[in-house]
Structures are given as C-alpha cells and as structure tokens.
C-alpha cells in the first residue's frame, strides 16, 4: 500500500492547479478578485484566479510565483485553505486544485492588473451570484479569514501605519461582515495592549479629532517568540 | 494563465498520495498509527500511513477507501489537514501529499490491523523520535485536533455511551496533552448543558461512586441546525 503502484504514473495524468481567493480591502468593504475562464462547455465564466504547478517548484513557491504574476508584487501572506479534486470524465483530465487565500490592501496602485488577465474586483455579494463555485470555496475562505482576523496582526497590514480606532473598527466590520458595538470593540481591542496611542490626531472627521494609533510590532513579535497567541474577543 | 498549458500533462507526472495521521484513544493516552515504508535510500522507516488516489474517485472517496482498507471499518470522521509537495529530483517523481487526520476509539478490536500492513500503534513521544516527518505534520494535526476538541462532540465518540466526568476529563487531558483543574473542568463542561446526568453510578472507583453521564445528541444537533457553535473553555 505504501509504494507507488507500478503502472500508476502512466495511467493517471493529474494536473495540479493553484487557485486563489484574493480579498482586497479598500477601507470600505471586502472585494474579491475573479477572472474570466473558459469552462468545459466552452462558455466563459467568472472564476477564481488559477495557475499551475511546475515540476521544478514546491507548492508554496508556485503559489508565490503565480500571485506575483497576477498582482505585480509579492508582499501578501498566502494561506493554504483546502485541496479539491475535479475529475472531468468527458475530457479525461483530472485537476487537483490547491486553494490559497490572501488579503491585501487595495490602493489605487494594485487595482491595476496585468492587461492580459481578464480579471476584475467584485464586491462579495456581486461575486457570489456571478462566480462558478460549486464547492463554496469563497465561503470557506471568508470563514477562515474571519477566524484568523481575531488574531492580531493579520488585519493590521490592511491599514496605514497610523490609524484611528474608527478605521480599525471599519476594517474588522468589513472582514467579519457585521456591525460591532463601538464601546465593546474599543475595550476589547485595547485590552490586548498592542496598540500605541500616538501624540497626533486625525481632524478630518470632526473638530475634536480622533487619536491616531499604531501597532506595536516589536511587542507582538516578542509575544509570538514566547509562544503567546493573542486573540481578540469580537 | 487560466488554461492548462498545452504540453503540461506529458511533461509532469504527478502522483497524488493520501497520508493519514490516525490517532487512537485507549482511555489512557493518545496513540498514533505508523507503518514501515521504503525510503528513497532503500532503508525502511516508520512513516504515516499512505495510499494513492485513483482516477475514478474524488479525494474524499479515496481517503475513505484507504482508511477502510487499513482499519477494516469506516466509522471515523476524516478531516483534511494540509497538502504538501514532495518533488524528488533524483528519481524524477513528484508526489503531492494530501494529509487527512482522524481520531478513533482504540478498543481491542481495532488494534488488529491487516497483516500485510507493517503498521503499529505508538505513543506520541515514542513516535516523534522514530518517524520521518520533516514537515512536522503530526504536530500540526495535534494542534488542529486540540482546537477541534474544544467543540463538542468530537471527543465524545471516543468514550462509551455512558461515562463519568473523570473519564471525560481524562480524555480531554490526553488530547490536550496537559492536566486540567478538576473543579474548573467540571464547571466548564457542565456549563454547555449538553451532558445528562443518568440515574446510575459507577462504583468501581470508590464506594461512594461517580455519576454516569451521557451526551445529549438531539440537543446538540438542534443547536447546530440553528447555527450555534458550542465551544468549551479548557
């Protein structure tokens, strides 16, 4: 049982696809990147971004390569979500799809996608009606992202270096897809003691202004090195 | 980028392996099943149980088939853990390993394994010294199992239909790999209100005896149907 069956490789041509659920946060809502892909019955449909694994690379290397080809940079953390099998008995192909997800800060700059890629950013409601996703991969990625978002600092990278608690709350609301109570949010987020109040206010929203905060990355890394997992009640 | 590259399937013979982290609980400790496997340099070494995906089945079907071949029954819940890539440039093979884990109740009956399978149950300390596991798959499976165990009823299937709180605590201690405070454990586990005290005592441990409990599966399923996730503080 443990050895590769002797005629195994001739018999079964597997293709290893890497599919991406790429979320973008534009300081208002979560968006998702989808691309037009030829379906088996020769229609075009909106699908997850897809690339293929090459023999000279590991899965993580292929994921990073393809992500960079799409986005033009490689600064996001890619998280492996799940692996699906898609045999297509008619055409005789069998695709193994390893799904990764990432969340990036959607500034004007990375809204520009390679021109040869027929891809677009959708909001979540829109895309769930349009996309071909029989396995509910997007839902699963959102759930996983929401679970991870409660662990600082996954979301912090989506904000500028200095931010107000209102901006922080808006980000969590976009990821968790629900409104949070302002008082409880502030109490909970400050209780993990990883935010530093700066000596500066954002005065664009009101005359009184709102204090800017920054994330204390050193303190966070120290906690991680000591095996401490920080989880926010949200 | 979305289409399969034209010469892709001839070029790259991928083998899809399914590897298993199978935990067994024998009412004392967690054990792990490993099998002797031929390594690339022709030595035998203890490894995770492995099978291969066939073209006429989905990943989940293959996992269920292989699990049944090994264990002789198919009553465990198989959870997909992660997918790893193992190119072997010398031999020209490239194995994609999709890892599943399961936990079963280790009674005398299922200690008997198929004779043609050179497999053995090890305790966790023992196996981590013996096994070839450069990706730390076992650690990852334990962490995932521990996270899941806090959600009733993953562990309940490891106990008889009626059990004492002492038995229940021993099970959680085996999974979490740490001692729990007796008072806090009882308070926390009873607070989720899914255990029913029976009108019967276990008198084997002491003259006073310990009440038997059973798990209220109906109530649990009702909560799940209503989208309620029960999590125990442990």
Coordinates of C-alpha atoms in Angstrom, one line a residue:
Chain A
X1 CA 0.0 0.0 0.0
X2 CA 2.9 2.3 0.7
X3 CA 4.8 2.1 -2.6
X4 CA 3.6 3.9 -5.7
X5 CA 1.7 1.4 -7.8
X6 CA 4.0 0.4 -10.6
X7 CA 1.8 1.5 -13.6
X8 CA 0.5 4.5 -11.7
X9 CA 2.1 7.4 -13.4
X10 CA 1.3 6.3 -17.0
X11 CA -2.3 5.7 -16.1
X12 CA -3.2 8.9 -14.5
X13 CA -2.4 12.3 -15.8
X14 CA -3.1 14.7 -12.9
X15 CA -2.9 18.4 -13.3
X16 CA -2.1 20.5 -10.2
X17 CA -3.9 23.8 -10.3
X18 CA -3.4 26.5 -7.7
X19 CA -6.5 28.6 -7.2
X20 CA -6.6 31.9 -5.4
X21 CA -9.2 33.6 -3.3
X22 CA -7.8 37.1 -3.2
X23 CA -9.5 39.6 -0.9
X24 CA -8.9 43.3 -1.2
X25 CA -9.8 45.8 1.4
X26 CA -10.3 49.4 0.2
X27 CA -11.1 51.0 3.6
X28 CA -14.8 50.4 2.9
X29 CA -15.6 46.8 2.1
X30 CA -14.0 43.5 1.2
X31 CA -13.6 42.9 -2.5
X32 CA -12.7 39.7 -4.3
X33 CA -10.7 39.2 -7.5
X34 CA -12.1 36.9 -10.2
X35 CA -11.1 36.2 -13.8
X36 CA -12.9 35.1 -16.9
X37 CA -12.1 31.4 -17.5
X38 CA -13.1 29.1 -20.3
X39 CA -15.5 26.5 -18.9
X40 CA -15.8 22.9 -20.2
X41 CA -18.8 23.7 -22.3
X42 CA -16.9 26.5 -24.0
X43 CA -18.6 29.3 -22.2
X44 CA -16.7 32.0 -20.4
X45 CA -17.4 32.3 -16.7
X46 CA -16.1 34.2 -13.7
X47 CA -13.8 32.0 -11.7
X48 CA -11.1 32.1 -9.1
X49 CA -7.7 33.1 -10.3
X50 CA -5.8 30.0 -11.4
X51 CA -2.3 29.0 -12.2
X52 CA -0.5 25.6 -12.5
X53 CA 2.3 24.0 -10.5
X54 CA 5.5 23.3 -12.4
X55 CA 7.7 20.3 -11.7
X56 CA 10.7 22.4 -10.6
X57 CA 9.0 24.1 -7.7
X58 CA 7.2 23.4 -4.4
X59 CA 3.5 24.3 -3.9
X60 CA 4.4 27.4 -1.9
X61 CA 6.9 28.5 -4.5
X62 CA 4.3 28.1 -7.3
X63 CA 1.7 30.0 -5.2
X64 CA 4.1 32.9 -4.6
X65 CA 5.2 32.9 -8.3
X66 CA 1.6 33.0 -9.6
X67 CA 0.5 35.6 -7.1
X68 CA 3.3 37.8 -8.2
X69 CA 2.5 37.4 -11.8
X70 CA -1.1 38.5 -11.1
X71 CA -0.5 41.2 -8.6
X72 CA 2.9 42.6 -9.6
X73 CA 4.2 42.3 -6.1
X74 CA 4.6 39.5 -3.5
X75 CA 4.0 41.2 -0.2
X76 CA 0.9 39.3 0.9
X77 CA 0.8 36.3 3.2
X78 CA -0.6 33.3 1.4
X79 CA -2.6 30.9 3.5
X80 CA -3.4 27.4 2.2
X81 CA -7.1 26.7 2.5
X82 CA -8.1 23.3 1.2
X83 CA -7.5 20.9 -1.7
X84 CA -10.2 19.8 -4.1
X85 CA -10.4 17.1 -6.7
X86 CA -12.0 17.8 -10.1
X87 CA -12.1 14.8 -12.3
X88 CA -13.6 15.5 -15.7
X89 CA -14.5 12.2 -17.2
X90 CA -15.6 13.5 -20.5
X91 CA -12.3 15.2 -21.4
X92 CA -10.2 12.7 -19.5
X93 CA -8.5 15.4 -17.4
X94 CA -8.2 15.3 -13.7
X95 CA -7.4 18.6 -11.9
X96 CA -6.3 18.7 -8.3
X97 CA -6.9 22.2 -7.1
X98 CA -4.9 23.5 -4.1
X99 CA -6.6 26.7 -2.9
X100 CA -4.8 29.6 -1.2
X101 CA -6.2 32.8 0.0
X102 CA -4.7 36.2 0.8
X103 CA -5.9 39.6 1.8
X104 CA -4.3 42.8 0.5
X105 CA -4.8 46.5 1.0
X106 CA -6.5 47.7 -2.1
X107 CA -4.9 51.0 -3.0
X108 CA -5.2 52.6 -6.4
X109 CA -1.9 51.1 -7.4
X110 CA -2.8 47.5 -7.1
X111 CA -6.2 47.9 -8.7
X112 CA -4.2 47.9 -11.9
X113 CA -4.0 44.3 -13.0
X114 CA -1.9 42.8 -15.9
X115 CA -3.8 43.6 -19.1
X116 CA -3.6 40.1 -20.5
X117 CA -5.5 38.9 -17.4
X118 CA -9.3 39.3 -17.8
X119 CA -9.8 39.9 -14.1
X120 CA -11.9 42.3 -12.0
X121 CA -12.5 43.2 -8.4
X122 CA -16.1 42.5 -7.3
X123 CA -17.8 43.1 -4.0
X124 CA -18.7 40.0 -2.2
X125 CA -22.4 40.0 -2.8
X126 CA -22.0 40.6 -6.5
X127 CA -19.4 37.9 -7.0
X128 CA -21.3 35.2 -5.1
X129 CA -24.1 35.5 -7.7
X130 CA -21.7 35.5 -10.7
X131 CA -19.0 33.1 -9.9
X132 CA -18.8 29.3 -10.6
X133 CA -18.1 28.0 -7.1
X134 CA -19.9 24.7 -6.5
X135 CA -17.7 23.8 -3.6
X136 CA -18.4 27.1 -1.8
X137 CA -14.7 27.8 -1.6
X138 CA -15.3 31.5 -1.1
X139 CA -17.5 31.0 1.9
X140 CA -14.9 28.7 3.4
X141 CA -12.1 31.3 2.8
X142 CA -14.2 34.0 4.4
X143 CA -14.8 31.8 7.5
X144 CA -11.1 31.1 7.7
X145 CA -10.2 34.7 7.3
X146 CA -12.7 35.7 10.0
X147 CA -11.2 33.2 12.4
X148 CA -7.7 34.5 11.6
X149 CA -8.6 38.1 11.8
X150 CA -9.3 37.7 15.5
X151 CA -5.6 37.0 15.8
X152 CA -3.6 40.2 15.5
X153 CA -2.0 41.4 13.3
X154 CA -3.5 39.8 10.2
X155 CA -5.7 42.8 9.6
X156 CA -3.3 45.5 10.7
X157 CA -1.4 45.2 7.3
X158 CA -4.6 46.5 5.7
X159 CA -4.4 49.9 7.3
X160 CA -1.9 52.7 7.0
X161 CA 0.9 52.8 9.7
X162 CA -1.2 55.2 11.8
X163 CA -4.9 54.8 12.0
X164 CA -7.8 55.8 14.2
X165 CA -9.9 53.3 16.2
X166 CA -12.8 54.1 13.8
X167 CA -10.7 53.0 10.8
X168 CA -9.7 49.8 12.7
X169 CA -13.3 49.1 13.6
X170 CA -14.4 49.6 10.0
X171 CA -11.8 47.1 8.9
X172 CA -13.0 44.4 11.3
X173 CA -16.6 45.1 10.3
X174 CA -15.7 44.6 6.7
X175 CA -14.0 41.3 7.4
X176 CA -16.5 40.0 9.9
X177 CA -19.4 41.2 7.7
X178 CA -21.2 42.6 10.7
X179 CA -21.6 45.8 12.7
X180 CA -19.7 45.9 16.0
X181 CA -20.6 47.8 19.2
X182 CA -18.3 50.8 19.4
X183 CA -17.7 50.6 23.2
X184 CA -17.1 46.9 23.3
X185 CA -14.8 47.0 20.3
X186 CA -12.6 49.7 21.9
X187 CA -12.5 47.9 25.2
X188 CA -11.6 44.6 23.6
X189 CA -9.1 45.8 21.1
X190 CA -7.2 48.0 23.7
X191 CA -7.2 45.1 26.2
X192 CA -4.7 43.2 24.2
X193 CA -2.3 46.1 24.7
X194 CA -0.7 46.0 21.3
X195 CA -1.8 49.4 20.1
X196 CA 0.0 52.6 20.9
X197 CA -1.7 55.9 21.1
X198 CA 0.3 58.5 19.2
X199 CA 0.6 62.1 20.0
X200 CA -1.3 63.1 17.0
X201 CA -4.9 63.4 15.9
X202 CA -6.9 62.9 12.7
X203 CA -9.0 66.1 12.4
X204 CA -10.7 65.3 9.1
X205 CA -13.7 63.6 10.7
X206 CA -14.6 66.1 13.4
X207 CA -13.3 69.3 15.0
X208 CA -12.4 67.4 18.2
X209 CA -10.5 64.9 16.2
X210 CA -9.6 61.2 16.8
X211 CA -6.3 60.0 18.2
X212 CA -4.1 58.1 15.8
X213 CA -2.8 54.7 16.9
X214 CA 0.0 52.5 15.7
X215 CA 0.6 48.8 16.0
X216 CA 3.5 47.8 18.3
X217 CA 5.1 45.1 16.1
X218 CA 8.1 44.6 18.4
X219 CA 5.9 43.8 21.3
X220 CA 3.8 41.4 19.2
X221 CA 6.9 39.6 17.9
X222 CA 8.2 39.2 21.5
X223 CA 4.9 37.6 22.5
X224 CA 4.9 35.3 19.5
X225 CA 8.5 34.2 20.2
X226 CA 7.4 33.3 23.7
X227 CA 4.5 31.2 22.3
X228 CA 1.8 33.5 23.3
X229 CA -1.2 33.6 21.0
X230 CA -3.2 36.9 21.2
X231 CA -6.9 36.6 20.4
X232 CA -9.3 39.4 20.4
X233 CA -12.9 38.9 21.5
X234 CA -15.0 40.2 18.7
Chain B
X1 CA -2.8 31.7 -17.3
X2 CA -6.2 30.1 -16.7
X3 CA -6.0 27.3 -19.3
X4 CA -4.0 24.2 -18.8
X5 CA -0.6 24.7 -20.6
X6 CA -0.8 22.6 -23.7
X7 CA 2.2 20.3 -23.1
X8 CA 1.5 20.2 -19.4
X9 CA 0.3 16.7 -18.9
X10 CA 3.1 14.9 -20.8
X11 CA 5.7 16.9 -19.0
X12 CA 4.8 16.3 -15.4
X13 CA 3.8 13.0 -13.9
X14 CA 2.4 13.9 -10.5
X15 CA 1.5 11.2 -8.0
X16 CA -1.3 12.0 -5.6
X17 CA -0.7 10.4 -2.2
X18 CA -3.1 10.4 0.6
X19 CA -1.4 10.3 4.0
X20 CA -3.1 9.7 7.3
X21 CA -2.4 10.9 10.8
X22 CA -4.6 8.4 12.7
X23 CA -4.9 9.0 16.4
X24 CA -6.3 6.3 18.7
X25 CA -7.5 6.9 22.3
X26 CA -7.4 3.9 24.6
X27 CA -8.9 5.6 27.7
X28 CA -5.4 6.4 28.8
X29 CA -3.4 8.2 26.2
X30 CA -3.3 9.3 22.6
X31 CA -1.6 6.8 20.2
X32 CA -0.6 7.2 16.6
X33 CA -0.6 4.7 13.8
X34 CA 2.6 4.4 11.7
X35 CA 3.7 2.0 9.1
X36 CA 7.1 0.8 7.7
X37 CA 7.8 2.4 4.4
X38 CA 10.7 2.1 1.9
X39 CA 12.5 5.4 1.9
X40 CA 14.4 6.7 -1.2
X41 CA 17.8 5.5 0.0
X42 CA 16.3 2.0 0.4
X43 CA 16.0 2.0 4.1
X44 CA 12.8 1.1 5.9
X45 CA 11.4 3.8 8.1
X46 CA 8.3 4.5 10.2
X47 CA 6.0 6.8 8.3
X48 CA 2.5 8.0 8.1
X49 CA 0.0 5.5 6.6
X50 CA -0.1 6.2 2.8
X51 CA -2.3 5.3 -0.1
X52 CA -2.8 6.7 -3.6
X53 CA -5.6 8.5 -5.4
X54 CA -7.1 6.7 -8.4
X55 CA -8.6 8.4 -11.4
X56 CA -12.1 7.2 -10.9
X57 CA -12.6 8.7 -7.4
X58 CA -12.6 12.1 -5.6
X59 CA -10.1 12.8 -2.9
X60 CA -12.7 12.2 -0.1
X61 CA -13.7 8.9 -1.7
X62 CA -10.1 7.8 -1.9
X63 CA -9.4 8.8 1.7
X64 CA -12.5 6.8 2.9
X65 CA -11.5 3.8 0.8
X66 CA -7.9 3.7 2.0
X67 CA -9.0 4.3 5.6
X68 CA -11.3 1.3 5.4
X69 CA -8.6 -0.9 3.9
X70 CA -6.4 -0.1 6.8
X71 CA -8.9 -0.1 9.7
X72 CA -11.4 -2.6 8.5
X73 CA -14.3 -0.1 9.1
X74 CA -15.2 3.4 8.0
X75 CA -16.8 5.0 11.0
X76 CA -14.4 7.8 11.7
X77 CA -14.7 11.4 10.5
X78 CA -11.7 12.2 8.3
X79 CA -10.6 15.8 8.4
X80 CA -8.4 17.3 5.6
X81 CA -5.3 18.9 7.2
X82 CA -3.0 20.3 4.6
X83 CA -1.3 19.5 1.2
X84 CA 2.4 19.1 0.8
X85 CA 4.6 18.8 -2.3
X86 CA 7.5 16.4 -2.4
X87 CA 9.4 16.6 -5.6
X88 CA 12.2 14.0 -5.8
X89 CA 14.6 15.3 -8.4
X90 CA 16.8 12.2 -8.4
X91 CA 14.2 9.7 -9.2
X92 CA 12.1 12.2 -11.3
X93 CA 8.9 11.5 -9.3
X94 CA 6.8 14.3 -7.8
X95 CA 4.4 13.3 -5.1
X96 CA 1.6 15.6 -3.9
X97 CA 0.6 14.5 -0.4
X98 CA -2.9 15.4 0.8
X99 CA -3.0 14.8 4.5
X100 CA -6.1 13.7 6.5
X101 CA -6.4 13.0 10.1
X102 CA -8.9 11.1 12.2
X103 CA -9.3 10.0 15.8
X104 CA -10.8 6.7 16.8
X105 CA -11.6 4.9 20.0
X106 CA -8.9 2.2 20.4
X107 CA -10.6 -0.9 21.6
X108 CA -9.1 -4.4 21.4
X109 CA -10.9 -5.0 18.2
X110 CA -9.4 -2.3 16.1
X111 CA -5.9 -2.8 17.5
X112 CA -5.8 -5.7 15.0
X113 CA -4.5 -4.3 11.7
X114 CA -4.4 -6.0 8.3
X115 CA -1.4 -8.4 8.4
X116 CA 0.0 -7.3 5.1
X117 CA 0.4 -3.8 6.6
X118 CA 3.5 -3.5 8.7
X119 CA 1.8 -1.0 11.0
X120 CA 1.9 -0.3 14.7
X121 CA 0.4 1.9 17.3
X122 CA 2.9 4.2 19.1
X123 CA 2.5 6.6 21.9
X124 CA 3.1 10.2 20.8
X125 CA 6.5 10.7 22.5
X126 CA 7.9 7.4 21.1
X127 CA 6.7 8.1 17.5
X128 CA 8.0 11.6 17.3
X129 CA 11.5 10.2 17.8
X130 CA 11.1 7.4 15.3
X131 CA 9.1 8.8 12.5
X132 CA 10.3 10.6 9.3
X133 CA 8.3 13.8 9.5
X134 CA 10.3 16.8 8.2
X135 CA 7.2 18.9 7.7
X136 CA 6.0 18.4 11.3
X137 CA 2.7 17.1 10.1
X138 CA 2.0 15.3 13.3
X139 CA 2.4 18.5 15.4
X140 CA 0.1 20.3 13.0
X141 CA -2.5 17.5 13.3
X142 CA -2.3 17.6 17.1
X143 CA -2.9 21.3 17.1
X144 CA -5.8 21.1 14.8
X145 CA -7.3 18.2 16.8
X146 CA -6.9 20.2 20.0
X147 CA -8.7 23.2 18.5
X148 CA -11.5 20.9 17.3
X149 CA -11.7 19.0 20.6
X150 CA -13.0 22.2 22.3
X151 CA -16.0 21.9 20.1
X152 CA -18.3 19.2 21.3
X153 CA -18.8 16.4 20.3
X154 CA -15.6 15.4 18.5
X155 CA -14.3 13.8 21.6
X156 CA -17.5 12.2 22.8
X157 CA -17.3 9.4 20.2
X158 CA -14.1 8.3 22.0
X159 CA -16.0 7.3 25.1
X160 CA -18.6 4.7 25.9
X161 CA -22.3 5.8 25.7
X162 CA -22.3 6.4 29.5
X163 CA -19.2 7.8 31.1
X164 CA -18.1 9.6 34.3
X165 CA -16.8 13.1 34.4
X166 CA -13.4 11.6 35.4
X167 CA -13.4 9.6 32.2
X168 CA -14.3 12.7 30.2
X169 CA -11.6 14.7 31.9
X170 CA -9.0 12.0 31.2
X171 CA -10.0 12.1 27.5
X172 CA -9.6 15.8 27.2
X173 CA -6.2 15.6 29.1
X174 CA -5.0 13.0 26.6
X175 CA -5.9 15.2 23.7
X176 CA -4.8 18.5 25.1
X177 CA -1.6 16.9 26.5
X178 CA -2.0 18.7 29.8
X179 CA -3.5 18.3 33.2
X180 CA -6.8 20.2 33.8
X181 CA -8.1 21.5 37.1
X182 CA -10.9 19.2 38.2
X183 CA -13.2 21.9 39.5
X184 CA -12.8 24.2 36.5
X185 CA -13.2 21.4 34.1
X186 CA -16.5 20.3 35.7
X187 CA -17.8 23.8 35.8
X188 CA -16.9 24.5 32.1
X189 CA -18.1 21.2 30.7
X190 CA -21.4 21.3 32.5
X191 CA -22.0 24.9 31.6
X192 CA -22.5 24.0 27.9
X193 CA -25.5 21.9 29.1
X194 CA -25.1 19.0 26.7
X195 CA -24.4 16.4 29.3
X196 CA -27.2 14.5 31.0
X197 CA -26.7 13.0 34.4
X198 CA -28.0 9.5 34.5
X199 CA -29.7 7.7 37.4
X200 CA -26.8 5.4 37.7
X201 CA -23.4 5.3 39.3
X202 CA -20.0 3.8 38.5
X203 CA -18.9 2.1 41.8
X204 CA -15.7 0.6 40.5
X205 CA -13.5 3.6 41.6
X206 CA -14.9 4.3 45.0
X207 CA -17.6 3.2 47.5
X208 CA -19.4 6.5 47.1
X209 CA -19.3 6.0 43.3
X210 CA -19.4 8.5 40.4
X211 CA -22.4 9.5 38.5
X212 CA -22.6 8.4 34.9
X213 CA -23.4 11.0 32.2
X214 CA -24.5 10.7 28.6
X215 CA -24.2 13.1 25.7
X216 CA -27.5 14.7 24.6
X217 CA -27.0 14.3 20.8
X218 CA -30.5 15.6 19.9
X219 CA -30.0 18.8 21.7
X220 CA -26.6 19.2 20.1
X221 CA -28.0 18.6 16.6
X222 CA -30.7 21.2 17.3
X223 CA -28.1 23.8 18.2
X224 CA -26.0 23.0 15.1
X225 CA -29.1 23.3 12.9
X226 CA -29.7 26.7 14.4
X227 CA -26.1 27.7 13.6
X228 CA -24.9 27.7 17.2
X229 CA -21.3 26.7 17.7
X230 CA -20.6 25.3 21.2
X231 CA -17.1 25.9 22.4
X232 CA -15.8 24.7 25.8
X233 CA -13.3 26.8 27.8
X234 CA -10.4 24.4 28.5

